[in-house]
Amino acid sequence: MLGREQIREIVATLSMNKLRTILTGLAVGWGVLILVILLSSGTGISRGIMRNISAQGLNNSAVDISFGYLSEPYNGLPRWYEPAYHIDDCYEIQRQMPQIQLVAPYNNRWGIRVSYADRAGETYLFGVTEAYSQVRHLKYKVSSSRFINTRDEREIRKVIVLNDYLARSLFNTEEAALGKQVMISGSGYTVIGVHEDSYGENGKSYIPLSTMQIMRLSGSDHRANQVWGMQALCPSIDSDEAEEAFDQALTQICAGMKGFSPSDERAIRVDSQAAMLGTMKQVFFGIDLFLWLIGLSTLIIGVVGVINIMQIAVTERKREIGIRKALGAKTKDIIGMVLTESVFITLISGLMGLVVGVGIMALVDYIMVVNGWGVKEIGSFKSYLFINPNITVSTAIGAILVMMLGGLLAGYLPARKALRIPTVEAMRQ
């Protein structure tokens, strides 16, 4: 532990050559500043990408299973044939696959016209069950909103959850939409909720699956009772390998149920949120590692400067070191003296660079938020490019540890040199 006298001695020693100390500190502080800016930029980009992913509302254990068409003829079934799936098929798949904890069958259709009074718009309409809300985590724009429930399905109620873009288009505000009736294909549907959807005019709206089937809103009459796919909760799928094994097992089961080839890769499509997130985390790790290497290379330049300065300082203080050794100073005392000065310069300069770097990135974040520079609109979809580019506490602690290790390294070599100076020779200087 440093006492008051030790601190005064360090300050007095470093003050003997102020310009040299300041320039050395600037080199270290600049290295830390560059490191913080690089890591903060990488963090801002990764947070933007994760924000775009989370905007889809998928649970990390969610798997989207789409029922497709046959890519090859098989056993009398022609190519492009689309097997018919129903709700019971989804539950049968769940029964045969222990990896699936929950299934949420759905039906959908693009470009459904929704109107209110003299206003109209289009939506991507989904017919869903109550279980759908346990797989997709919707964010509601109005606190009193609710999702489709079991009673809505059982009683085939005409209720709808609108996306926020459509609600504003029809009612000016999201709050005004609740409780109102909108028209779809000549029938009125009561708005029971408004959810946030980053896809804008291409956003999704939800009604009970039973209602969508009865009202023939999904397409032709002969396919009205079918489902196009299902959302499933599968916590065991956490990698591309696990997703591929799941896909193969699912295809085998569906092939047995519907009579198509077990090797037909287009008959079933599986998209795993966890596998995608795992891949993205690997990419982020690679980016962070690359930025750390660049930042550390800059910091090393500053540490080398500290080593050179401490070498010079030890040479200039040979007589002092010799007197200390003559008076009984131990090896650890000499090493501790040099190391303490080195760590003091490195740590103080590094902390200043850390504070300045965090301040610069906070200012950049504020300017980007005020001017909307971190968000890019692609059609009606809002893509977040850069969000909250501030380093985490763990990263800041890591940077401080790097600075301390750099200071120890910068002081150790000069300290070893000081110990090799014979006492008598040192006192003659």
Tab-separated table of C-alpha atoms in Angstrom:
chain	number	residue	atom	x	y	z
A	1	MET	CA	0.000	0.000	0.000
A	2	LEU	CA	1.250	3.477	-0.847
A	3	GLY	CA	1.554	5.935	2.000
A	4	ARG	CA	1.626	9.688	1.871
A	5	GLU	CA	5.427	9.814	1.988
A	6	GLN	CA	5.778	7.332	-0.864
A	7	ILE	CA	3.391	9.352	-3.019
A	8	ARG	CA	5.306	12.559	-2.270
A	9	GLU	CA	8.560	10.853	-3.183
A	10	ILE	CA	7.115	9.594	-6.496
A	11	VAL	CA	5.723	13.006	-7.374
A	12	ALA	CA	9.006	14.712	-6.478
A	13	THR	CA	10.988	12.228	-8.583
A	14	LEU	CA	8.744	12.608	-11.601
A	15	SER	CA	8.722	16.408	-11.224
A	16	MET	CA	12.476	16.550	-11.679
A	17	ASN	CA	11.907	16.193	-15.416
A	18	LYS	CA	8.364	17.342	-16.057
A	19	LEU	CA	8.544	17.458	-19.857
A	20	ARG	CA	9.816	13.897	-20.075
A	21	THR	CA	7.127	12.669	-17.688
A	22	ILE	CA	4.352	14.494	-19.550
A	23	LEU	CA	5.421	13.184	-22.942
A	24	THR	CA	5.659	9.643	-21.587
A	25	GLY	CA	2.219	9.948	-20.031
A	26	LEU	CA	0.769	11.293	-23.272
A	27	ALA	CA	2.027	8.251	-25.177
A	28	VAL	CA	0.311	5.893	-22.733
A	29	GLY	CA	-2.851	7.995	-22.536
A	30	TRP	CA	-3.075	8.190	-26.328
A	31	GLY	CA	-2.755	4.404	-26.599
A	32	VAL	CA	-5.574	3.875	-24.097
A	33	LEU	CA	-7.697	6.531	-25.829
A	34	ILE	CA	-7.370	4.745	-29.182
A	35	LEU	CA	-8.130	1.391	-27.501
A	36	VAL	CA	-11.308	2.772	-25.901
A	37	ILE	CA	-12.514	4.377	-29.141
A	38	LEU	CA	-11.953	1.167	-31.107
A	39	LEU	CA	-13.670	-1.065	-28.552
A	40	SER	CA	-16.545	1.386	-28.105
A	41	SER	CA	-17.083	1.534	-31.866
A	42	GLY	CA	-17.170	-2.259	-32.068
A	43	THR	CA	-19.631	-2.375	-29.174
A	44	GLY	CA	-21.874	0.200	-30.843
A	45	ILE	CA	-21.960	-1.779	-34.088
A	46	SER	CA	-22.669	-5.097	-32.333
A	47	ARG	CA	-25.448	-3.516	-30.259
A	48	GLY	CA	-26.997	-2.120	-33.421
A	49	ILE	CA	-27.004	-5.529	-35.072
A	50	MET	CA	-28.440	-7.200	-31.975
A	51	ARG	CA	-31.127	-4.505	-31.821
A	52	ASN	CA	-32.164	-5.381	-35.376
A	53	ILE	CA	-32.337	-9.062	-34.439
A	54	SER	CA	-34.309	-8.479	-31.244
A	55	ALA	CA	-36.744	-6.260	-33.188
A	56	GLN	CA	-38.101	-9.464	-34.687
A	57	GLY	CA	-39.243	-10.457	-31.196
A	58	LEU	CA	-38.025	-14.050	-31.364
A	59	ASN	CA	-37.235	-15.974	-28.223
A	60	ASN	CA	-33.623	-17.219	-28.175
A	61	SER	CA	-34.974	-20.788	-28.112
A	62	ALA	CA	-37.395	-20.183	-30.985
A	63	VAL	CA	-37.333	-22.184	-34.187
A	64	ASP	CA	-39.378	-21.133	-37.209
A	65	ILE	CA	-40.566	-24.209	-39.134
A	66	SER	CA	-42.002	-23.546	-42.594
A	67	PHE	CA	-43.822	-26.210	-44.601
A	68	GLY	CA	-42.701	-26.028	-48.219
A	69	TYR	CA	-43.006	-27.913	-51.491
A	70	LEU	CA	-41.269	-30.968	-52.914
A	71	SER	CA	-38.132	-30.341	-54.939
A	72	GLU	CA	-38.200	-33.815	-56.483
A	73	PRO	CA	-40.911	-36.315	-57.492
A	74	TYR	CA	-41.293	-39.230	-55.096
A	75	ASN	CA	-43.602	-42.215	-54.758
A	76	GLY	CA	-46.216	-40.809	-57.130
A	77	LEU	CA	-46.010	-37.239	-55.807
A	78	PRO	CA	-44.933	-34.702	-58.459
A	79	ARG	CA	-42.300	-32.038	-58.103
A	80	TRP	CA	-43.592	-28.744	-56.616
A	81	TYR	CA	-46.314	-30.636	-54.784
A	82	GLU	CA	-47.184	-28.962	-51.467
A	83	PRO	CA	-48.172	-31.414	-48.718
A	84	ALA	CA	-51.113	-30.274	-46.605
A	85	TYR	CA	-50.416	-29.701	-42.894
A	86	HIS	CA	-53.021	-29.111	-40.206
A	87	ILE	CA	-52.964	-28.164	-36.547
A	88	ASP	CA	-53.049	-31.813	-35.467
A	89	ASP	CA	-49.925	-32.472	-37.551
A	90	CYS	CA	-48.063	-29.833	-35.565
A	91	TYR	CA	-48.942	-31.476	-32.267
A	92	GLU	CA	-47.992	-34.883	-33.678
A	93	ILE	CA	-44.589	-33.507	-34.630
A	94	GLN	CA	-44.196	-32.187	-31.085
A	95	ARG	CA	-45.117	-35.612	-29.688
A	96	GLN	CA	-42.472	-37.353	-31.783
A	97	MET	CA	-39.707	-34.807	-31.157
A	98	PRO	CA	-38.764	-34.432	-27.472
A	99	GLN	CA	-36.603	-31.397	-28.349
A	100	ILE	CA	-39.766	-29.364	-28.925
A	101	GLN	CA	-41.297	-27.953	-25.739
A	102	LEU	CA	-44.074	-25.921	-27.338
A	103	VAL	CA	-45.580	-25.459	-30.797
A	104	ALA	CA	-47.515	-22.494	-32.154
A	105	PRO	CA	-49.113	-23.224	-35.579
A	106	TYR	CA	-49.721	-20.229	-37.818
A	107	ASN	CA	-51.166	-19.185	-41.132
A	108	ASN	CA	-50.305	-15.999	-43.001
A	109	ARG	CA	-50.923	-13.921	-46.078
A	110	TRP	CA	-49.333	-10.826	-47.561
A	111	GLY	CA	-51.198	-7.681	-48.596
A	112	ILE	CA	-54.427	-7.992	-46.575
A	113	ARG	CA	-56.389	-4.751	-46.898
A	114	VAL	CA	-57.505	-3.172	-43.603
A	115	SER	CA	-59.744	-0.096	-43.515
A	116	TYR	CA	-61.367	2.257	-41.030
A	117	ALA	CA	-63.820	4.961	-42.140
A	118	ASP	CA	-62.192	6.588	-45.189
A	119	ARG	CA	-58.680	5.314	-44.448
A	120	ALA	CA	-57.097	2.048	-45.551
A	121	GLY	CA	-53.811	0.226	-45.444
A	122	GLU	CA	-52.278	-3.199	-45.972
A	123	THR	CA	-50.734	-5.633	-43.513
A	124	TYR	CA	-48.996	-8.972	-43.363
A	125	LEU	CA	-51.764	-10.897	-41.589
A	126	PHE	CA	-50.990	-13.859	-39.334
A	127	GLY	CA	-53.517	-16.292	-37.924
A	128	VAL	CA	-52.047	-17.561	-34.653
A	129	THR	CA	-52.805	-19.349	-31.400
A	130	GLU	CA	-52.205	-18.110	-27.872
A	131	ALA	CA	-48.955	-20.103	-27.728
A	132	TYR	CA	-47.515	-17.795	-30.387
A	133	SER	CA	-46.992	-15.065	-27.772
A	134	GLN	CA	-44.805	-17.432	-25.731
A	135	VAL	CA	-42.453	-17.864	-28.681
A	136	ARG	CA	-42.472	-14.316	-30.013
A	137	HIS	CA	-41.991	-11.564	-27.470
A	138	LEU	CA	-44.070	-8.685	-28.791
A	139	LYS	CA	-43.532	-5.181	-27.494
A	140	TYR	CA	-46.790	-3.284	-27.118
A	141	LYS	CA	-47.083	0.402	-27.920
A	142	VAL	CA	-50.183	0.712	-25.728
A	143	SER	CA	-49.962	-0.691	-22.189
A	144	SER	CA	-53.567	-1.952	-22.166
A	145	SER	CA	-52.989	-4.118	-25.239
A	146	ARG	CA	-53.391	-7.884	-25.111
A	147	PHE	CA	-52.692	-10.785	-27.424
A	148	ILE	CA	-54.913	-13.514	-28.862
A	149	ASN	CA	-56.101	-15.898	-26.133
A	150	THR	CA	-57.685	-19.351	-25.987
A	151	ARG	CA	-61.218	-17.956	-25.763
A	152	ASP	CA	-60.670	-15.898	-28.918
A	153	GLU	CA	-59.663	-19.097	-30.735
A	154	ARG	CA	-62.455	-21.250	-29.323
A	155	GLU	CA	-65.197	-18.717	-30.027
A	156	ILE	CA	-63.715	-17.753	-33.409
A	157	ARG	CA	-63.734	-14.104	-32.407
A	158	LYS	CA	-63.077	-11.325	-34.899
A	159	VAL	CA	-60.324	-9.552	-32.992
A	160	ILE	CA	-57.008	-8.208	-34.237
A	161	VAL	CA	-53.647	-7.010	-32.918
A	162	LEU	CA	-52.400	-4.262	-35.246
A	163	ASN	CA	-48.818	-3.209	-35.861
A	164	ASP	CA	-48.031	0.351	-34.807
A	165	TYR	CA	-47.525	1.675	-38.357
A	166	LEU	CA	-50.974	0.543	-39.490
A	167	ALA	CA	-52.580	1.824	-36.283
A	168	ARG	CA	-51.135	5.296	-36.870
A	169	SER	CA	-52.179	5.227	-40.507
A	170	LEU	CA	-55.781	4.438	-39.628
A	171	PHE	CA	-56.222	6.317	-36.336
A	172	ASN	CA	-53.365	8.877	-36.164
A	173	THR	CA	-52.284	7.508	-32.759
A	174	GLU	CA	-51.830	3.977	-31.416
A	175	GLU	CA	-53.992	4.680	-28.349
A	176	ALA	CA	-56.981	5.683	-30.493
A	177	ALA	CA	-57.002	2.280	-32.205
A	178	LEU	CA	-57.888	0.193	-29.131
A	179	GLY	CA	-61.525	-0.891	-29.060
A	180	LYS	CA	-62.248	0.327	-32.588
A	181	GLN	CA	-63.464	-1.911	-35.398
A	182	VAL	CA	-61.506	-2.203	-38.622
A	183	MET	CA	-62.813	-3.838	-41.788
A	184	ILE	CA	-61.186	-6.857	-43.462
A	185	SER	CA	-62.920	-8.447	-46.467
A	186	GLY	CA	-66.255	-6.923	-45.463
A	187	SER	CA	-66.157	-8.009	-41.792
A	188	GLY	CA	-65.432	-5.952	-38.699
A	189	TYR	CA	-62.538	-6.854	-36.373
A	190	THR	CA	-62.115	-5.285	-32.939
A	191	VAL	CA	-58.627	-3.960	-32.182
A	192	ILE	CA	-57.417	-5.521	-28.917
A	193	GLY	CA	-53.786	-4.483	-29.099
A	194	VAL	CA	-51.108	-2.485	-30.898
A	195	HIS	CA	-47.583	-3.852	-31.020
A	196	GLU	CA	-44.264	-2.366	-32.073
A	197	ASP	CA	-43.017	-3.551	-35.456
A	198	SER	CA	-39.835	-2.243	-37.092
A	199	TYR	CA	-41.001	-3.307	-40.577
A	200	GLY	CA	-43.325	-0.324	-40.881
A	201	GLU	CA	-45.880	-0.671	-43.660
A	202	ASN	CA	-44.826	-4.310	-44.096
A	203	GLY	CA	-45.470	-5.044	-40.439
A	204	LYS	CA	-47.425	-7.985	-39.081
A	205	SER	CA	-50.911	-8.014	-37.581
A	206	TYR	CA	-52.478	-10.958	-35.755
A	207	ILE	CA	-55.922	-12.585	-35.560
A	208	PRO	CA	-57.004	-15.978	-34.145
A	209	LEU	CA	-55.960	-18.890	-36.362
A	210	SER	CA	-59.474	-20.351	-36.199
A	211	THR	CA	-60.924	-17.049	-37.434
A	212	MET	CA	-58.468	-16.825	-40.308
A	213	GLN	CA	-59.375	-20.347	-41.410
A	214	ILE	CA	-63.146	-19.912	-41.126
A	215	MET	CA	-63.074	-16.539	-42.911
A	216	ARG	CA	-60.890	-17.988	-45.720
A	217	LEU	CA	-58.347	-15.168	-45.347
A	218	SER	CA	-55.303	-17.310	-46.099
A	219	GLY	CA	-56.077	-18.055	-49.723
A	220	SER	CA	-57.983	-20.625	-51.751
A	221	ASP	CA	-60.896	-22.491	-50.158
A	222	HIS	CA	-59.371	-25.956	-50.499
A	223	ARG	CA	-56.391	-24.885	-48.362
A	224	ALA	CA	-58.266	-22.743	-45.879
A	225	ASN	CA	-57.910	-25.219	-42.993
A	226	GLN	CA	-54.193	-25.773	-43.501
A	227	VAL	CA	-51.286	-24.160	-41.667
A	228	TRP	CA	-48.195	-22.810	-43.418
A	229	GLY	CA	-45.825	-23.387	-40.538
A	230	MET	CA	-45.283	-23.239	-36.821
A	231	GLN	CA	-43.086	-21.608	-34.234
A	232	ALA	CA	-41.470	-24.036	-31.793
A	233	LEU	CA	-39.536	-23.673	-28.560
A	234	CYS	CA	-36.373	-25.797	-28.727
A	235	PRO	CA	-33.809	-24.787	-26.046
A	236	SER	CA	-31.488	-27.622	-27.116
A	237	ILE	CA	-30.758	-25.945	-30.475
A	238	ASP	CA	-27.832	-23.654	-29.765
A	239	SER	CA	-25.550	-24.177	-32.768
A	240	ASP	CA	-25.578	-24.728	-36.511
A	241	GLU	CA	-24.790	-28.391	-35.949
A	242	ALA	CA	-27.745	-28.824	-33.585
A	243	GLU	CA	-30.012	-27.031	-36.061
A	244	GLU	CA	-28.902	-29.288	-38.911
A	245	ALA	CA	-29.524	-32.438	-36.831
A	246	PHE	CA	-32.958	-31.108	-35.848
A	247	ASP	CA	-33.774	-30.332	-39.490
A	248	GLN	CA	-32.862	-33.852	-40.593
A	249	ALA	CA	-34.895	-35.485	-37.816
A	250	LEU	CA	-37.899	-33.259	-38.556
A	251	THR	CA	-37.716	-34.010	-42.289
A	252	GLN	CA	-37.682	-37.740	-41.538
A	253	ILE	CA	-40.818	-37.451	-39.400
A	254	CYS	CA	-42.694	-35.244	-41.879
A	255	ALA	CA	-41.667	-37.506	-44.783
A	256	GLY	CA	-43.221	-40.439	-42.961
A	257	MET	CA	-46.394	-38.451	-42.306
A	258	LYS	CA	-46.825	-36.986	-45.808
A	259	GLY	CA	-45.140	-39.563	-48.037
A	260	PHE	CA	-42.326	-37.510	-49.602
A	261	SER	CA	-38.607	-38.300	-49.857
A	262	PRO	CA	-36.680	-38.110	-46.547
A	263	SER	CA	-33.808	-36.499	-48.467
A	264	ASP	CA	-35.907	-33.648	-49.879
A	265	GLU	CA	-34.250	-30.548	-48.447
A	266	ARG	CA	-36.945	-28.089	-49.591
A	267	ALA	CA	-39.920	-29.867	-48.100
A	268	ILE	CA	-39.187	-28.400	-44.650
A	269	ARG	CA	-37.339	-25.206	-43.760
A	270	VAL	CA	-35.909	-24.613	-40.288
A	271	ASP	CA	-34.572	-21.281	-39.021
A	272	SER	CA	-33.164	-21.192	-35.505
A	273	GLN	CA	-32.787	-17.952	-33.613
A	274	ALA	CA	-30.244	-19.462	-31.215
A	275	ALA	CA	-28.051	-20.793	-34.038
A	276	MET	CA	-28.132	-17.399	-35.747
A	277	LEU	CA	-27.251	-15.629	-32.506
A	278	GLY	CA	-24.423	-18.111	-31.923
A	279	THR	CA	-22.977	-17.294	-35.326
A	280	MET	CA	-23.324	-13.562	-34.695
A	281	LYS	CA	-21.560	-13.886	-31.328
A	282	GLN	CA	-18.642	-15.619	-33.020
A	283	VAL	CA	-18.450	-12.758	-35.523
A	284	PHE	CA	-18.586	-10.183	-32.707
A	285	PHE	CA	-15.860	-12.046	-30.818
A	286	GLY	CA	-13.638	-11.955	-33.896
A	287	ILE	CA	-14.250	-8.232	-34.354
A	288	ASP	CA	-13.524	-7.499	-30.680
A	289	LEU	CA	-10.337	-9.577	-30.807
A	290	PHE	CA	-9.169	-7.709	-33.911
A	291	LEU	CA	-9.899	-4.327	-32.302
A	292	TRP	CA	-8.117	-5.370	-29.086
A	293	LEU	CA	-5.034	-6.318	-31.101
A	294	ILE	CA	-4.985	-2.972	-32.918
A	295	GLY	CA	-5.587	-1.017	-29.716
A	296	LEU	CA	-2.982	-2.959	-27.755
A	297	SER	CA	-0.400	-2.400	-30.487
A	298	THR	CA	-0.889	1.347	-29.993
A	299	LEU	CA	-0.728	0.958	-26.210
A	300	ILE	CA	2.473	-1.084	-26.459
A	301	ILE	CA	4.172	1.892	-28.136
A	302	GLY	CA	3.396	3.935	-25.041
A	303	VAL	CA	4.641	1.170	-22.736
A	304	VAL	CA	7.907	0.977	-24.690
A	305	GLY	CA	8.248	4.711	-24.113
A	306	VAL	CA	7.821	4.168	-20.380
A	307	ILE	CA	10.515	1.455	-20.446
A	308	ASN	CA	12.958	3.814	-22.137
A	309	ILE	CA	12.195	6.612	-19.719
A	310	MET	CA	12.597	4.339	-16.700
A	311	GLN	CA	15.910	3.090	-18.108
A	312	ILE	CA	17.128	6.678	-18.331
A	313	ALA	CA	15.771	7.439	-14.870
A	314	VAL	CA	17.579	4.474	-13.343
A	315	THR	CA	20.840	5.524	-15.039
A	316	GLU	CA	20.499	9.067	-13.693
A	317	ARG	CA	19.772	7.773	-10.168
A	318	LYS	CA	22.695	5.335	-9.824
A	319	ARG	CA	24.155	7.248	-6.891
A	320	GLU	CA	20.791	7.336	-5.092
A	321	ILE	CA	20.320	3.611	-5.649
A	322	GLY	CA	23.847	2.896	-4.411
A	323	ILE	CA	23.246	4.919	-1.238
A	324	ARG	CA	19.941	3.100	-0.642
A	325	LYS	CA	21.669	-0.276	-1.008
A	326	ALA	CA	24.509	0.852	1.313
A	327	LEU	CA	21.975	1.869	3.928
A	328	GLY	CA	20.432	-1.611	3.812
A	329	ALA	CA	17.722	-1.343	1.204
A	330	LYS	CA	16.624	-4.835	0.175
A	331	THR	CA	16.089	-6.145	-3.319
A	332	LYS	CA	12.334	-5.861	-3.022
A	333	ASP	CA	12.701	-2.214	-1.923
A	334	ILE	CA	14.667	-1.238	-5.045
A	335	ILE	CA	12.348	-3.176	-7.350
A	336	GLY	CA	9.301	-1.764	-5.589
A	337	MET	CA	10.591	1.795	-5.945
A	338	VAL	CA	11.051	1.510	-9.719
A	339	LEU	CA	7.890	-0.510	-10.292
A	340	THR	CA	5.790	1.925	-8.269
A	341	GLU	CA	6.962	4.885	-10.316
A	342	SER	CA	6.373	3.015	-13.572
A	343	VAL	CA	2.873	1.855	-12.574
A	344	PHE	CA	2.065	5.351	-11.277
A	345	ILE	CA	2.899	6.969	-14.641
A	346	THR	CA	1.122	4.271	-16.644
A	347	LEU	CA	-2.000	4.079	-14.488
A	348	ILE	CA	-2.585	7.814	-14.112
A	349	SER	CA	-1.986	8.475	-17.817
A	350	GLY	CA	-4.090	5.468	-18.814
A	351	LEU	CA	-7.003	6.498	-16.604
A	352	MET	CA	-6.953	9.950	-18.162
A	353	GLY	CA	-7.051	8.369	-21.627
A	354	LEU	CA	-9.888	6.088	-20.485
A	355	VAL	CA	-11.976	8.982	-19.167
A	356	VAL	CA	-11.378	11.097	-22.272
A	357	GLY	CA	-12.203	8.158	-24.566
A	358	VAL	CA	-15.459	7.386	-22.765
A	359	GLY	CA	-16.357	11.087	-22.859
A	360	ILE	CA	-15.683	11.338	-26.601
A	361	MET	CA	-17.811	8.288	-27.375
A	362	ALA	CA	-20.627	9.560	-25.126
A	363	LEU	CA	-20.566	12.817	-27.092
A	364	VAL	CA	-20.571	10.902	-30.390
A	365	ASP	CA	-23.552	8.859	-29.171
A	366	TYR	CA	-25.440	12.027	-28.191
A	367	ILE	CA	-24.783	13.708	-31.537
A	368	MET	CA	-25.857	10.604	-33.480
A	369	VAL	CA	-29.058	10.218	-31.452
A	370	VAL	CA	-29.988	13.904	-31.839
A	371	ASN	CA	-29.384	13.832	-35.592
A	372	GLY	CA	-30.698	10.310	-36.157
A	373	TRP	CA	-27.420	9.196	-37.739
A	374	GLY	CA	-27.439	5.769	-36.066
A	375	VAL	CA	-30.619	4.633	-37.817
A	376	LYS	CA	-30.993	3.950	-41.518
A	377	GLU	CA	-34.386	3.404	-43.108
A	378	ILE	CA	-34.424	0.701	-45.759
A	379	GLY	CA	-37.871	1.063	-47.253
A	380	SER	CA	-40.126	0.981	-44.214
A	381	PHE	CA	-37.679	-1.043	-42.116
A	382	LYS	CA	-35.515	0.785	-39.586
A	383	SER	CA	-32.022	-0.631	-39.429
A	384	TYR	CA	-29.961	0.373	-36.391
A	385	LEU	CA	-26.309	0.784	-37.349
A	386	PHE	CA	-24.775	2.209	-34.190
A	387	ILE	CA	-26.271	2.143	-30.679
A	388	ASN	CA	-24.793	3.262	-27.336
A	389	PRO	CA	-21.096	2.958	-28.253
A	390	ASN	CA	-19.807	2.807	-24.690
A	391	ILE	CA	-17.535	0.115	-23.334
A	392	THR	CA	-18.849	-2.180	-20.635
A	393	VAL	CA	-17.597	-2.178	-17.035
A	394	SER	CA	-15.784	-5.461	-17.623
A	395	THR	CA	-14.001	-3.985	-20.643
A	396	ALA	CA	-12.991	-0.912	-18.632
A	397	ILE	CA	-11.629	-3.147	-15.867
A	398	GLY	CA	-9.788	-5.156	-18.506
A	399	ALA	CA	-8.225	-1.963	-19.871
A	400	ILE	CA	-7.120	-0.937	-16.364
A	401	LEU	CA	-5.553	-4.350	-15.787
A	402	VAL	CA	-3.724	-4.056	-19.109
A	403	MET	CA	-2.390	-0.667	-18.040
A	404	MET	CA	-1.187	-2.049	-14.699
A	405	LEU	CA	0.487	-5.015	-16.386
A	406	GLY	CA	2.097	-2.648	-18.878
A	407	GLY	CA	3.377	-0.502	-16.025
A	408	LEU	CA	4.820	-3.522	-14.226
A	409	LEU	CA	6.517	-4.682	-17.403
A	410	ALA	CA	7.826	-1.191	-18.113
A	411	GLY	CA	9.351	-0.993	-14.632
A	412	TYR	CA	10.658	-4.525	-14.223
A	413	LEU	CA	13.494	-4.357	-16.761
A	414	PRO	CA	14.909	-1.075	-15.413
A	415	ALA	CA	14.514	-2.453	-11.874
A	416	ARG	CA	16.575	-5.516	-12.765
A	417	LYS	CA	19.195	-3.212	-14.227
A	418	ALA	CA	19.279	-1.209	-11.010
A	419	LEU	CA	19.926	-4.344	-8.955
A	420	ARG	CA	22.954	-5.278	-11.071
A	421	ILE	CA	24.758	-2.017	-10.234
A	422	PRO	CA	27.471	-2.670	-7.593
A	423	THR	CA	26.977	-0.538	-4.523
A	424	VAL	CA	30.459	0.990	-4.531
A	425	GLU	CA	30.351	1.761	-8.252
A	426	ALA	CA	26.913	3.318	-7.921
A	427	MET	CA	28.073	5.607	-5.082
A	428	ARG	CA	31.012	6.862	-7.199
A	429	GLN	CA	28.655	8.228	-9.902
